[in-house]
C-alpha cells in the first residue's frame, strides 16, 4: 500500500508516536488506517497510547500479533484491572502487584512487585531459562539419537529378528537412569553471570534470534550423534568376538555402559556452571550406576538372564580398556568440534563468557571484539568511578569510551596524551544521539566538564591525526563523584542549583515513602506465597498418601479375589 511504501523509506529510530484513545478508535475501525498505524509504529523507536480503554489496549496487541509477519513474540505488562485484556492478548503477560489490586497478577504468566524488576526478569532469568531449556532439549535429542542409531545398526547383525541388545529392564530404564543430572543443568546452569548479563543487555539477542535452539543447532546435534554412534559401533565390532563367549547381554551391558559414560561426559561439556548440587549428583549418579550393575546381577529371581552378567563384565580388563577408548574418542570428537566452532564462528556470548570467566584478558580490545560481533564500531566499556583508564589510539583513527549518565548529571574528565610533542587531533564529548557537548582541537588544557542533557550513554572520543599512535590516560567522574563543584559551576547558577536540590530532596522523600510501601507489599506477597506453598506441600503429601493407601487396598482386594477364584 502507499502508506507502507512511504513508511519503509523512513528511518525514524529517534522518533516516537503519541496517539490518544479517540484517534486510536478511528484507526482501529478502518482497515486502511489500521495498516498505516501499524507501519508507522514499526518505524518508530517507541509508541505511546494514552487515555485508551482496556479493549483498545488488547486490540493494539492483537494488531501487532496478526499484522507483523513473521508473528513476533509480544509481552504486556500492567498493574490494574484495566490491563487484564492486554495481558491476556499477549504471548507473555506480566502483572505488577500494587495499589490497584491483584487482578493483573492473577491473570498474568509472571508476577513482579515493581516495574524495575522487569529488567532482571527478561535480561537475566528469561535469558538463563532459554539457554537452560535449549541445552535440555538438545541433550535429549542427542541421547536418544545415539541409542536409536546403535540399536538400528545392531538389527542388521541380528538379521532383523527383533532380538534386543539390552536386558529388558535396562532398555526400558535408559531415560529414567539419565534424566536426573540434566534436570540440575536445566535448573541451575548459568552461561553468563548475573552482573555481566545486566551490564551487557545486548546478550538478550540470544533468545530473540533463537541462537541456542534452531534448525542448524538440531542438525549439528544429530550429526554429532551419528559420529558418536559410529564410534560405539566400530569399537563394539572390534570387541564382538571377545564378548561373544559371555553371551549377548554381556555385549549389551558393555555398550550400555559406553552410552552411560558418553552421556555423563556430554553433561560435563554442556554445563557452563558447575555448581555444588550438580557436582554432587553427577558423582552420585556414577556410583549409583555401578551399584545397580552389581546388585541387579545378583537378583536371579528378577532377571535370570542377567544373573552374574554385570559383575563378570566389570571384572574383565578388556571392558575397561574399551570404555577408555570409547570415552576418549567421544571426548576428542566433542572437544575438537567445539574448539573449531569457537575459533571459526564465535558468538557474542562466547566472547563475553570468556571475559566473564576470567580466562580472557578483559581489555579494551576484547570489548571491541564483542561489540563488533553485533556490528558496532564504537568501544563501549564500563569505567570505574575512580582510577585512570589508559588505551592506545592508532594513527589516523579515533577511539571512544563511554559512560552511562542520568539526565542533568555533571560529567568531568582529566586526561593526558603521550607523547605530547606535535599532537594533532581532537577531543569530543558526545551525547546519546551523538550531539557534540564538548570539543577541543588541542590537547591543552587536559580537562573537560559537561552536563548531560538526557539520560543515556555518553561517549568521550579521541581522534589522532598524527602518523604515530598516542597513549591516552583518562580519569572520569560523574555526579556526586565530582569533588569541587564550586570550581566547575558558575556563581550565577548557584541559586538555580539550590532550587533543583530542594526539588530533588522532595522527590527523594516521595520515593522513600513509595519504597517503604512497596517493601511492605513485597513482604506481604512473600508471606502469602510461603503459606500457599506450605498448604500445597501438605495437600500433595495427603494426596500421595491417599493414592498409596488406595493402591495397597486394591492389591489386597485383587489378591483375595484371585485366591477365591483359585487363580493363584
Coordinates of C-alpha atoms in Angstrom, one line a residue:
X1 CA 0.0 0.0 0.0
X2 CA 1.1 3.7 -0.4
X3 CA 1.3 4.0 3.4
X4 CA 3.6 1.0 3.8
X5 CA 5.8 2.1 0.9
X6 CA 6.2 5.6 2.4
X7 CA 6.9 4.2 5.9
X8 CA 9.5 1.9 4.5
X9 CA 11.5 4.9 3.3
X10 CA 11.6 6.5 6.7
X11 CA 14.4 6.0 9.2
X12 CA 12.8 7.0 12.5
X13 CA 15.0 5.4 15.1
X14 CA 14.9 8.6 17.1
X15 CA 11.1 9.3 16.7
X16 CA 8.2 8.4 18.9
X17 CA 4.5 8.1 18.1
X18 CA 1.9 9.5 20.6
X19 CA -1.8 8.7 20.0
X20 CA -4.8 9.2 22.2
X21 CA -7.9 7.0 22.7
X22 CA -10.2 8.9 20.2
X23 CA -7.6 8.8 17.4
X24 CA -6.8 5.2 18.1
X25 CA -10.5 4.3 17.9
X26 CA -10.7 5.8 14.4
X27 CA -7.6 3.9 13.3
X28 CA -8.8 0.6 14.6
X29 CA -12.2 0.8 13.0
X30 CA -10.7 1.3 9.5
X31 CA -8.6 -1.4 7.8
X32 CA -6.6 1.1 5.8
X33 CA -5.8 3.3 8.8
X34 CA -5.1 0.2 10.9
X35 CA -2.4 -0.9 8.4
X36 CA -1.0 2.7 8.2
X37 CA -0.8 2.9 12.0
X38 CA 1.0 -0.4 12.2
X39 CA 3.5 0.6 9.5
X40 CA 4.1 3.9 11.2
X41 CA 4.5 2.4 14.6
X42 CA 7.1 -0.2 13.3
X43 CA 9.5 2.6 12.1
X44 CA 9.3 4.5 15.4
X45 CA 11.5 3.8 18.4
X46 CA 8.5 3.8 20.7
X47 CA 4.7 4.2 20.6
X48 CA 2.7 5.8 23.4
X49 CA -1.0 5.3 23.5
X50 CA -2.7 7.5 26.2
X51 CA -6.2 7.6 27.5
X52 CA -7.2 4.3 25.9
X53 CA -9.8 1.8 27.1
X54 CA -8.9 -1.8 28.2
X55 CA -10.4 -3.1 24.9
X56 CA -8.2 -0.8 22.9
X57 CA -5.1 -2.0 24.7
X58 CA -5.9 -5.6 23.8
X59 CA -6.7 -4.6 20.2
X60 CA -3.2 -2.9 19.8
X61 CA -1.6 -6.1 21.0
X62 CA -3.7 -8.2 18.6
X63 CA -2.8 -5.7 15.8
X64 CA 0.9 -6.4 16.3
X65 CA 0.4 -10.2 16.6
X66 CA -1.7 -10.5 13.4
X67 CA -0.2 -7.7 11.3
X68 CA 3.5 -8.4 11.6
X69 CA 5.0 -11.3 9.7
X70 CA 6.5 -13.5 10.9
X71 CA 4.5 -13.2 14.1
X72 CA 6.6 -11.6 16.8
X73 CA 6.7 -12.6 20.4
X74 CA 4.8 -10.0 22.4
X75 CA 4.8 -9.1 26.1
X76 CA 2.3 -7.0 28.0
X77 CA 2.8 -5.6 31.5
X78 CA 0.3 -3.9 33.7
X79 CA -0.7 -3.3 37.3
X80 CA -4.5 -2.9 37.2
X81 CA -7.8 -4.5 36.2
X82 CA -7.8 -2.3 33.0
X83 CA -4.7 -4.1 31.9
X84 CA -6.1 -7.7 32.1
X85 CA -7.3 -7.8 28.5
X86 CA -3.9 -6.6 27.2
X87 CA -2.1 -9.1 29.4
X88 CA -4.2 -12.0 28.2
X89 CA -3.9 -10.9 24.5
X90 CA 0.0 -11.1 24.5
X91 CA 2.1 -14.2 24.4
X92 CA 3.7 -13.3 27.8
X93 CA 1.8 -11.4 30.4
X94 CA 3.5 -9.8 33.4
X95 CA 1.5 -8.4 36.3
X96 CA 2.6 -5.9 38.9
X97 CA 1.2 -6.1 42.4
X98 CA 0.5 -2.5 43.5
X99 CA -2.2 -0.2 44.8
X100 CA -4.6 -1.1 42.1
X101 CA -5.2 -4.6 43.3
X102 CA -4.2 -8.2 42.2
X103 CA -6.3 -8.5 39.1
X104 CA -3.4 -8.1 36.8
X105 CA -1.2 -10.5 38.8
X106 CA -4.0 -13.2 38.9
X107 CA -4.3 -13.1 35.1
X108 CA -0.6 -12.9 34.2
X109 CA 2.1 -15.5 33.5
X110 CA 4.6 -13.8 35.8
X111 CA 4.2 -11.5 38.7
X112 CA 6.6 -8.9 40.0
X113 CA 6.4 -6.4 42.8
X114 CA 7.9 -3.4 41.0
X115 CA 8.3 -2.4 37.4
X116 CA 12.1 -2.2 37.7
X117 CA 12.2 -6.0 38.3
X118 CA 11.2 -6.4 34.6
X119 CA 14.9 -5.9 33.8
X120 CA 16.0 -8.9 35.7
X121 CA 13.0 -10.9 34.6
X122 CA 13.9 -10.5 31.0
X123 CA 17.7 -9.9 30.7
X124 CA 18.7 -12.3 33.4
X125 CA 16.1 -15.0 34.3
X126 CA 14.5 -15.1 30.9
X127 CA 17.8 -15.4 29.1
X128 CA 19.1 -18.0 31.6
X129 CA 16.0 -20.2 31.2
X130 CA 16.1 -20.0 27.4
X131 CA 19.7 -21.3 27.4
X132 CA 18.9 -24.0 30.0
X133 CA 15.9 -25.3 28.1
X134 CA 17.8 -25.3 24.9
X135 CA 20.5 -27.4 26.4
X136 CA 18.0 -29.9 27.9
X137 CA 16.2 -30.3 24.5
X138 CA 19.4 -30.8 22.6
X139 CA 20.7 -33.2 25.2
X140 CA 17.5 -35.4 24.9
X141 CA 17.8 -35.3 21.1
X142 CA 21.4 -36.4 21.3
X143 CA 20.9 -39.0 24.0
X144 CA 18.0 -40.8 22.2
X145 CA 19.5 -40.4 18.8
X146 CA 22.7 -42.2 19.7
X147 CA 20.8 -45.0 21.4
X148 CA 18.5 -45.4 18.4
X149 CA 21.4 -45.4 15.9
X150 CA 23.2 -48.1 17.9
X151 CA 20.1 -50.4 18.1
X152 CA 19.4 -49.7 14.4
X153 CA 22.9 -51.0 13.4
X154 CA 22.5 -54.0 15.7
X155 CA 19.3 -55.0 13.9
X156 CA 21.4 -55.7 10.8
X157 CA 23.6 -58.0 12.8
X158 CA 20.5 -59.7 14.3
X159 CA 19.0 -60.2 10.8
X160 CA 16.0 -58.1 11.9
X161 CA 14.9 -60.8 14.2
X162 CA 13.7 -58.5 16.9
X163 CA 16.4 -59.6 19.4
X164 CA 17.1 -57.0 22.0
X165 CA 20.7 -56.0 22.6
X166 CA 19.9 -54.9 26.2
X167 CA 18.2 -56.7 29.0
X168 CA 14.6 -55.6 29.2
X169 CA 14.8 -53.6 32.5
X170 CA 18.0 -51.8 31.3
X171 CA 16.4 -51.0 27.9
X172 CA 13.3 -49.5 29.5
X173 CA 15.2 -47.6 32.2
X174 CA 17.6 -45.8 29.9
X175 CA 15.8 -42.5 30.0
X176 CA 15.0 -42.9 33.7
X177 CA 18.6 -43.6 34.5
X178 CA 19.9 -40.5 32.7
X179 CA 17.2 -37.9 33.5
X180 CA 18.3 -36.6 36.9
X181 CA 21.6 -34.8 36.1
X182 CA 20.3 -32.9 33.1
X183 CA 17.4 -31.7 35.4
X184 CA 20.0 -29.9 37.5
X185 CA 21.6 -28.4 34.4
X186 CA 18.1 -27.2 33.3
X187 CA 17.5 -25.6 36.7
X188 CA 20.9 -24.2 37.8
X189 CA 23.1 -23.6 34.7
X190 CA 24.4 -20.1 34.1
X191 CA 26.4 -19.4 30.9
X192 CA 26.9 -15.7 31.9
X193 CA 27.0 -14.3 35.4
X194 CA 24.2 -12.0 36.6
X195 CA 26.4 -9.0 36.6
X196 CA 27.6 -9.5 33.0
X197 CA 24.1 -10.2 31.7
X198 CA 22.7 -7.0 33.3
X199 CA 25.7 -4.9 32.3
X200 CA 25.5 -6.1 28.6
X201 CA 21.8 -6.1 27.7
X202 CA 22.7 -6.9 24.0
X203 CA 23.3 -10.5 25.2
X204 CA 19.5 -10.8 25.2
X205 CA 19.8 -11.2 21.4
X206 CA 20.3 -15.0 22.0
X207 CA 16.6 -15.5 22.6
X208 CA 15.3 -13.1 20.1
X209 CA 17.3 -14.7 17.3
X210 CA 16.9 -18.4 18.5
X211 CA 20.7 -18.6 18.8
X212 CA 20.7 -21.7 21.1
X213 CA 17.9 -23.7 19.6
X214 CA 17.3 -23.6 15.8
X215 CA 17.4 -25.9 12.8
X216 CA 21.1 -25.6 12.5
X217 CA 21.7 -26.5 16.1
X218 CA 19.4 -29.5 15.9
X219 CA 21.1 -30.7 12.7
X220 CA 24.6 -30.3 14.3
X221 CA 23.4 -32.3 17.3
X222 CA 22.2 -35.1 15.0
X223 CA 25.4 -35.1 13.1
X224 CA 27.4 -35.3 16.3
X225 CA 25.1 -38.2 17.4
X226 CA 25.9 -40.0 14.1
X227 CA 29.6 -39.6 14.7
X228 CA 29.3 -40.8 18.3
X229 CA 27.2 -43.8 17.3
X230 CA 29.8 -44.6 14.6
X231 CA 32.5 -44.7 17.3
X232 CA 30.3 -47.1 19.5
X233 CA 29.5 -49.4 16.6
X234 CA 33.2 -49.5 15.5
X235 CA 34.5 -50.4 18.9
X236 CA 31.7 -52.9 19.5
X237 CA 32.5 -54.6 16.2
X238 CA 36.2 -54.8 17.2
X239 CA 35.4 -56.3 20.6
X240 CA 32.5 -58.5 19.5
X241 CA 34.5 -61.8 19.4
X242 CA 35.8 -61.3 23.0
X243 CA 32.3 -60.6 24.2
X244 CA 30.6 -63.4 22.3
X245 CA 31.8 -66.0 24.7
X246 CA 30.0 -64.3 27.6
X247 CA 26.6 -64.0 25.8
X248 CA 24.6 -61.3 24.1
X249 CA 23.7 -59.5 27.3
X250 CA 27.4 -59.1 28.2
X251 CA 27.9 -57.2 24.9
X252 CA 24.7 -55.3 25.7
X253 CA 26.0 -54.4 29.2
X254 CA 29.2 -53.1 27.7
X255 CA 27.5 -51.0 25.1
X256 CA 25.1 -49.7 27.7
X257 CA 27.9 -48.6 29.9
X258 CA 29.5 -46.8 27.0
X259 CA 26.3 -44.9 26.4
X260 CA 26.1 -44.0 30.1
X261 CA 29.7 -42.7 30.2
X262 CA 29.3 -40.7 26.9
X263 CA 26.1 -39.1 28.2
X264 CA 27.8 -38.2 31.5
X265 CA 30.7 -36.6 29.6
X266 CA 28.2 -34.8 27.4
X267 CA 26.7 -33.4 30.5
X268 CA 30.1 -32.1 31.6
X269 CA 30.7 -30.5 28.2
X270 CA 27.3 -28.8 28.1
X271 CA 27.2 -27.4 31.7
X272 CA 28.5 -23.8 31.8
X273 CA 28.2 -23.5 35.6
X274 CA 29.5 -26.5 37.6
X275 CA 27.5 -25.9 40.9
X276 CA 27.9 -27.9 44.0
X277 CA 24.5 -29.7 43.6
X278 CA 25.3 -30.7 40.1
X279 CA 28.8 -31.9 41.1
X280 CA 27.3 -34.0 43.9
X281 CA 24.5 -35.5 41.8
X282 CA 27.0 -36.3 38.9
X283 CA 29.3 -38.3 41.1
X284 CA 26.5 -39.9 43.0
X285 CA 24.9 -40.9 39.7
X286 CA 28.1 -42.7 38.6
X287 CA 28.3 -44.6 41.8
X288 CA 24.6 -45.5 41.6
X289 CA 25.1 -47.0 38.2
X290 CA 27.9 -49.2 39.3
X291 CA 26.0 -50.3 42.3
X292 CA 23.0 -51.0 40.1
X293 CA 25.0 -53.3 37.8
X294 CA 26.4 -55.2 40.8
X295 CA 23.1 -55.5 42.6
X296 CA 21.0 -56.4 39.5
X297 CA 23.5 -59.1 38.5
X298 CA 22.8 -60.8 41.8
X299 CA 19.0 -60.8 41.5
X300 CA 18.4 -64.2 39.9
X301 CA 14.7 -64.2 40.7
X302 CA 14.2 -60.8 39.0
X303 CA 16.2 -61.5 35.8
X304 CA 17.7 -64.9 35.4
X305 CA 19.2 -64.0 32.0
X306 CA 21.2 -61.1 33.5
X307 CA 22.4 -63.1 36.6
X308 CA 26.2 -62.6 37.0
X309 CA 26.5 -60.6 33.7
X310 CA 27.2 -57.2 35.3
X311 CA 29.9 -58.4 37.8
X312 CA 31.6 -60.6 35.2
X313 CA 31.7 -57.7 32.8
X314 CA 33.2 -55.4 35.4
X315 CA 35.9 -58.0 36.1
X316 CA 37.2 -58.1 32.5
X317 CA 40.2 -55.8 31.7
X318 CA 39.1 -55.6 28.1
X319 CA 35.9 -53.9 29.3
X320 CA 37.8 -51.1 31.0
X321 CA 40.1 -50.7 28.0
X322 CA 37.2 -50.4 25.6
X323 CA 35.5 -47.9 28.0
X324 CA 38.6 -45.7 27.9
X325 CA 38.8 -45.9 24.1
X326 CA 35.2 -45.0 23.5
X327 CA 35.1 -42.3 26.1
X328 CA 38.4 -40.8 24.9
X329 CA 37.2 -40.8 21.3
X330 CA 33.9 -39.1 22.3
X331 CA 35.7 -36.5 24.3
X332 CA 38.2 -35.9 21.5
X333 CA 35.3 -35.5 19.0
X334 CA 33.3 -33.1 21.1
X335 CA 36.3 -31.0 22.1
X336 CA 37.5 -30.8 18.5
X337 CA 34.1 -29.7 17.2
X338 CA 33.7 -27.1 20.0
X339 CA 37.2 -25.8 19.5
X340 CA 36.7 -25.4 15.8
X341 CA 33.4 -23.6 16.4
X342 CA 34.9 -21.2 18.9
X343 CA 37.8 -20.4 16.6
X344 CA 35.9 -20.1 13.3
X345 CA 32.4 -18.8 14.3
X346 CA 32.4 -17.4 17.9
X347 CA 29.3 -15.7 19.1
X348 CA 29.0 -12.7 21.3
X349 CA 28.0 -15.0 24.2
X350 CA 31.3 -16.9 23.7
X351 CA 33.4 -13.7 23.9
X352 CA 31.6 -12.3 26.9
X353 CA 31.7 -15.7 28.6
X354 CA 35.4 -15.8 28.2
X355 CA 35.7 -12.3 29.6
X356 CA 33.3 -13.2 32.5
X357 CA 35.2 -16.4 33.4
X358 CA 38.5 -14.5 33.8
X359 CA 40.4 -16.6 31.3
X360 CA 40.3 -13.9 28.6
X361 CA 42.0 -10.6 29.1
X362 CA 39.2 -8.2 29.9
X363 CA 40.9 -5.3 28.0
X364 CA 39.5 -2.7 25.6
X365 CA 40.4 -4.9 22.6
X366 CA 38.2 -7.8 23.9
X367 CA 35.4 -5.3 24.5
X368 CA 35.8 -4.0 20.9
X369 CA 35.7 -7.6 19.5
X370 CA 32.5 -8.3 21.5
X371 CA 30.9 -5.1 20.3
X372 CA 32.0 -5.8 16.8
X373 CA 30.1 -9.1 16.9
X374 CA 26.9 -7.1 16.9
X375 CA 28.1 -4.7 14.1
X376 CA 29.1 -1.8 16.3
X377 CA 32.2 0.1 15.6
X378 CA 32.5 2.1 18.8
X379 CA 34.1 0.8 22.0
X380 CA 31.6 0.9 24.9
X381 CA 33.1 -0.2 28.2
X382 CA 32.1 0.4 31.8
X383 CA 34.6 2.6 33.5
X384 CA 35.1 2.8 37.2
X385 CA 34.3 5.9 39.1
X386 CA 37.8 6.3 40.3
X387 CA 41.1 5.3 38.9
X388 CA 42.6 6.0 35.5
X389 CA 42.0 4.1 32.3
X390 CA 44.6 4.0 29.5
X391 CA 44.5 2.9 25.9
X392 CA 46.2 3.5 22.6
X393 CA 44.8 5.4 19.7
X394 CA 46.2 4.3 16.3
X395 CA 47.4 6.8 13.7
X396 CA 44.7 8.4 11.6
X397 CA 41.9 6.9 13.7
X398 CA 39.6 7.6 16.6
X399 CA 38.7 5.8 19.7
X400 CA 35.8 6.3 22.2
X401 CA 35.0 5.2 25.7
X402 CA 31.5 5.6 27.2
X403 CA 29.7 6.2 30.4
X404 CA 26.0 5.8 31.3
X405 CA 24.7 9.1 32.7
X406 CA 21.3 10.2 34.1
X407 CA 19.7 13.5 33.0
X408 CA 21.3 16.7 34.2
X409 CA 24.4 15.0 35.7
X410 CA 27.8 16.6 35.9
X411 CA 30.4 14.8 33.9
X412 CA 34.1 15.7 34.2
X413 CA 37.4 14.2 32.9
X414 CA 41.1 14.6 33.4
X415 CA 43.3 13.2 30.6
X416 CA 46.8 13.2 29.3
X417 CA 48.1 12.3 25.8
X418 CA 51.6 10.8 25.4
X419 CA 53.8 11.8 23.7
X420 CA 52.5 15.4 23.8
X421 CA 55.0 16.7 21.2
X422 CA 53.3 17.8 18.0
X423 CA 49.9 16.3 18.9
X424 CA 47.3 16.9 16.2
X425 CA 43.8 15.8 16.9
X426 CA 40.6 16.5 18.8
X427 CA 38.8 15.5 22.0
X428 CA 35.0 15.3 21.8
X429 CA 32.2 14.5 24.3
X430 CA 29.1 13.2 22.6
X431 CA 25.6 12.7 23.9
X432 CA 23.3 9.7 23.4
X433 CA 22.3 11.0 19.9
X434 CA 25.9 11.9 19.0
X435 CA 25.2 15.5 19.9
X436 CA 28.5 17.3 20.5
X437 CA 28.6 18.6 24.1
X438 CA 32.3 19.4 24.2
X439 CA 35.0 19.7 21.6
X440 CA 38.7 20.8 21.7
X441 CA 41.2 20.6 18.8
X442 CA 44.3 20.7 21.0
X443 CA 45.5 18.6 24.0
X444 CA 45.7 21.6 26.4
X445 CA 44.2 22.0 28.9
X446 CA 43.8 18.4 29.9
X447 CA 40.4 18.7 31.5
X448 CA 36.7 18.9 30.4
X449 CA 33.4 19.3 32.2
X450 CA 29.9 19.0 30.8
X451 CA 26.3 18.5 32.0
X452 CA 24.3 15.7 30.4
X453 CA 21.1 16.8 28.7
X454 CA 19.3 13.5 28.5
X455 CA 19.7 10.0 30.1
X456 CA 21.8 7.6 28.1
X457 CA 25.3 6.6 27.1
X458 CA 27.7 9.5 26.6
X459 CA 31.0 9.0 24.7
X460 CA 34.4 10.6 25.1
X461 CA 36.2 10.3 21.7
X462 CA 39.9 10.9 21.0
X463 CA 41.0 11.5 17.3
X464 CA 44.6 11.0 16.4
X465 CA 45.6 12.8 13.2
X466 CA 49.4 12.0 13.7
X467 CA 51.4 9.4 11.8
X468 CA 52.3 7.7 15.2
X469 CA 50.0 6.2 17.8
X470 CA 49.3 8.0 21.0
X471 CA 48.6 6.7 24.5
X472 CA 45.6 8.3 26.4
X473 CA 45.3 8.2 30.2
X474 CA 41.9 9.4 31.4
X475 CA 40.0 9.6 34.7
X476 CA 36.3 10.2 34.5
X477 CA 34.0 11.4 37.3
X478 CA 30.2 11.8 37.3
X479 CA 27.5 13.2 39.6
X480 CA 28.5 13.1 43.3
X481 CA 31.9 11.8 42.4
X482 CA 33.0 15.3 41.3
X483 CA 34.7 16.7 44.4
X484 CA 34.8 20.5 43.9
X485 CA 31.5 21.8 42.5
X486 CA 32.4 25.5 43.1
X487 CA 35.2 25.5 40.6
X488 CA 33.1 23.9 37.9
X489 CA 29.6 25.6 38.3
X490 CA 29.5 29.3 37.7
X491 CA 28.4 31.5 40.6
X492 CA 25.3 32.9 38.8
X493 CA 23.9 29.4 38.7
X494 CA 24.1 28.6 42.4
X495 CA 20.6 29.7 43.2
X496 CA 19.1 27.6 40.4
X497 CA 21.1 24.6 41.6
X498 CA 19.8 25.1 45.2
X499 CA 16.2 25.1 43.8
X500 CA 16.9 21.9 42.0
X501 CA 18.4 20.4 45.1
X502 CA 15.2 21.2 47.1
X503 CA 13.1 19.7 44.4
X504 CA 15.3 16.6 44.3
X505 CA 15.0 16.4 48.1
X506 CA 11.2 16.3 47.9
X507 CA 11.3 13.7 45.2
X508 CA 13.7 11.6 47.3
X509 CA 11.3 11.7 50.2
X510 CA 8.4 10.7 48.0
X511 CA 10.5 7.9 46.5
X512 CA 11.4 6.8 50.0
X513 CA 7.8 6.6 51.1
X514 CA 6.9 4.7 48.0
X515 CA 9.8 2.2 48.6
X516 CA 8.6 1.6 52.2
X517 CA 5.1 0.9 50.9
X518 CA 6.4 -1.4 48.1
X519 CA 8.6 -3.2 50.6
X520 CA 5.6 -3.9 52.8
X521 CA 3.7 -5.2 49.8
X522 CA 6.6 -7.4 48.8
X523 CA 6.8 -8.8 52.3
X524 CA 3.1 -9.4 52.3
X525 CA 3.3 -11.2 49.0
X526 CA 6.2 -13.3 50.1
X527 CA 4.3 -14.4 53.2
X528 CA 1.3 -15.2 51.1
X529 CA 3.4 -17.3 48.7
X530 CA 5.2 -19.1 51.5
X531 CA 1.9 -20.0 53.2
X532 CA 0.4 -21.1 49.9
X533 CA 3.5 -23.3 49.2
X534 CA 3.1 -24.9 52.6
X535 CA -0.5 -25.7 52.0
X536 CA 0.2 -27.1 48.6
X537 CA 3.0 -29.2 50.1
X538 CA 0.7 -30.7 52.7
X539 CA -2.0 -31.3 50.1
X540 CA 0.4 -33.2 47.9
X541 CA 1.6 -35.3 50.8
X542 CA -2.0 -36.1 51.7
X543 CA -2.8 -36.9 48.1
X544 CA 0.2 -39.2 47.7
X545 CA -0.7 -40.9 51.0
X546 CA -4.2 -41.5 49.8
X547 CA -3.1 -42.8 46.5
X548 CA -0.7 -45.2 48.1
X549 CA -3.3 -46.4 50.6
X550 CA -5.8 -47.0 47.8
X551 CA -3.1 -48.8 45.8
X552 CA -2.3 -51.1 48.7
X553 CA -6.1 -51.7 49.3
X554 CA -6.5 -52.6 45.6
X555 CA -3.6 -55.1 45.7
X556 CA -5.1 -56.7 48.8
X557 CA -8.6 -56.8 47.3
X558 CA -7.3 -58.3 44.0
X559 CA -5.2 -60.9 45.8
X560 CA -8.2 -62.1 47.8
X561 CA -10.4 -62.1 44.7
X562 CA -7.9 -64.2 42.7
X563 CA -7.5 -66.6 45.7
X564 CA -11.3 -67.0 45.9
X565 CA -11.3 -67.8 42.2
X566 CA -8.3 -70.1 42.7
X567 CA -6.4 -68.3 40.1
X568 CA -3.3 -68.0 42.3

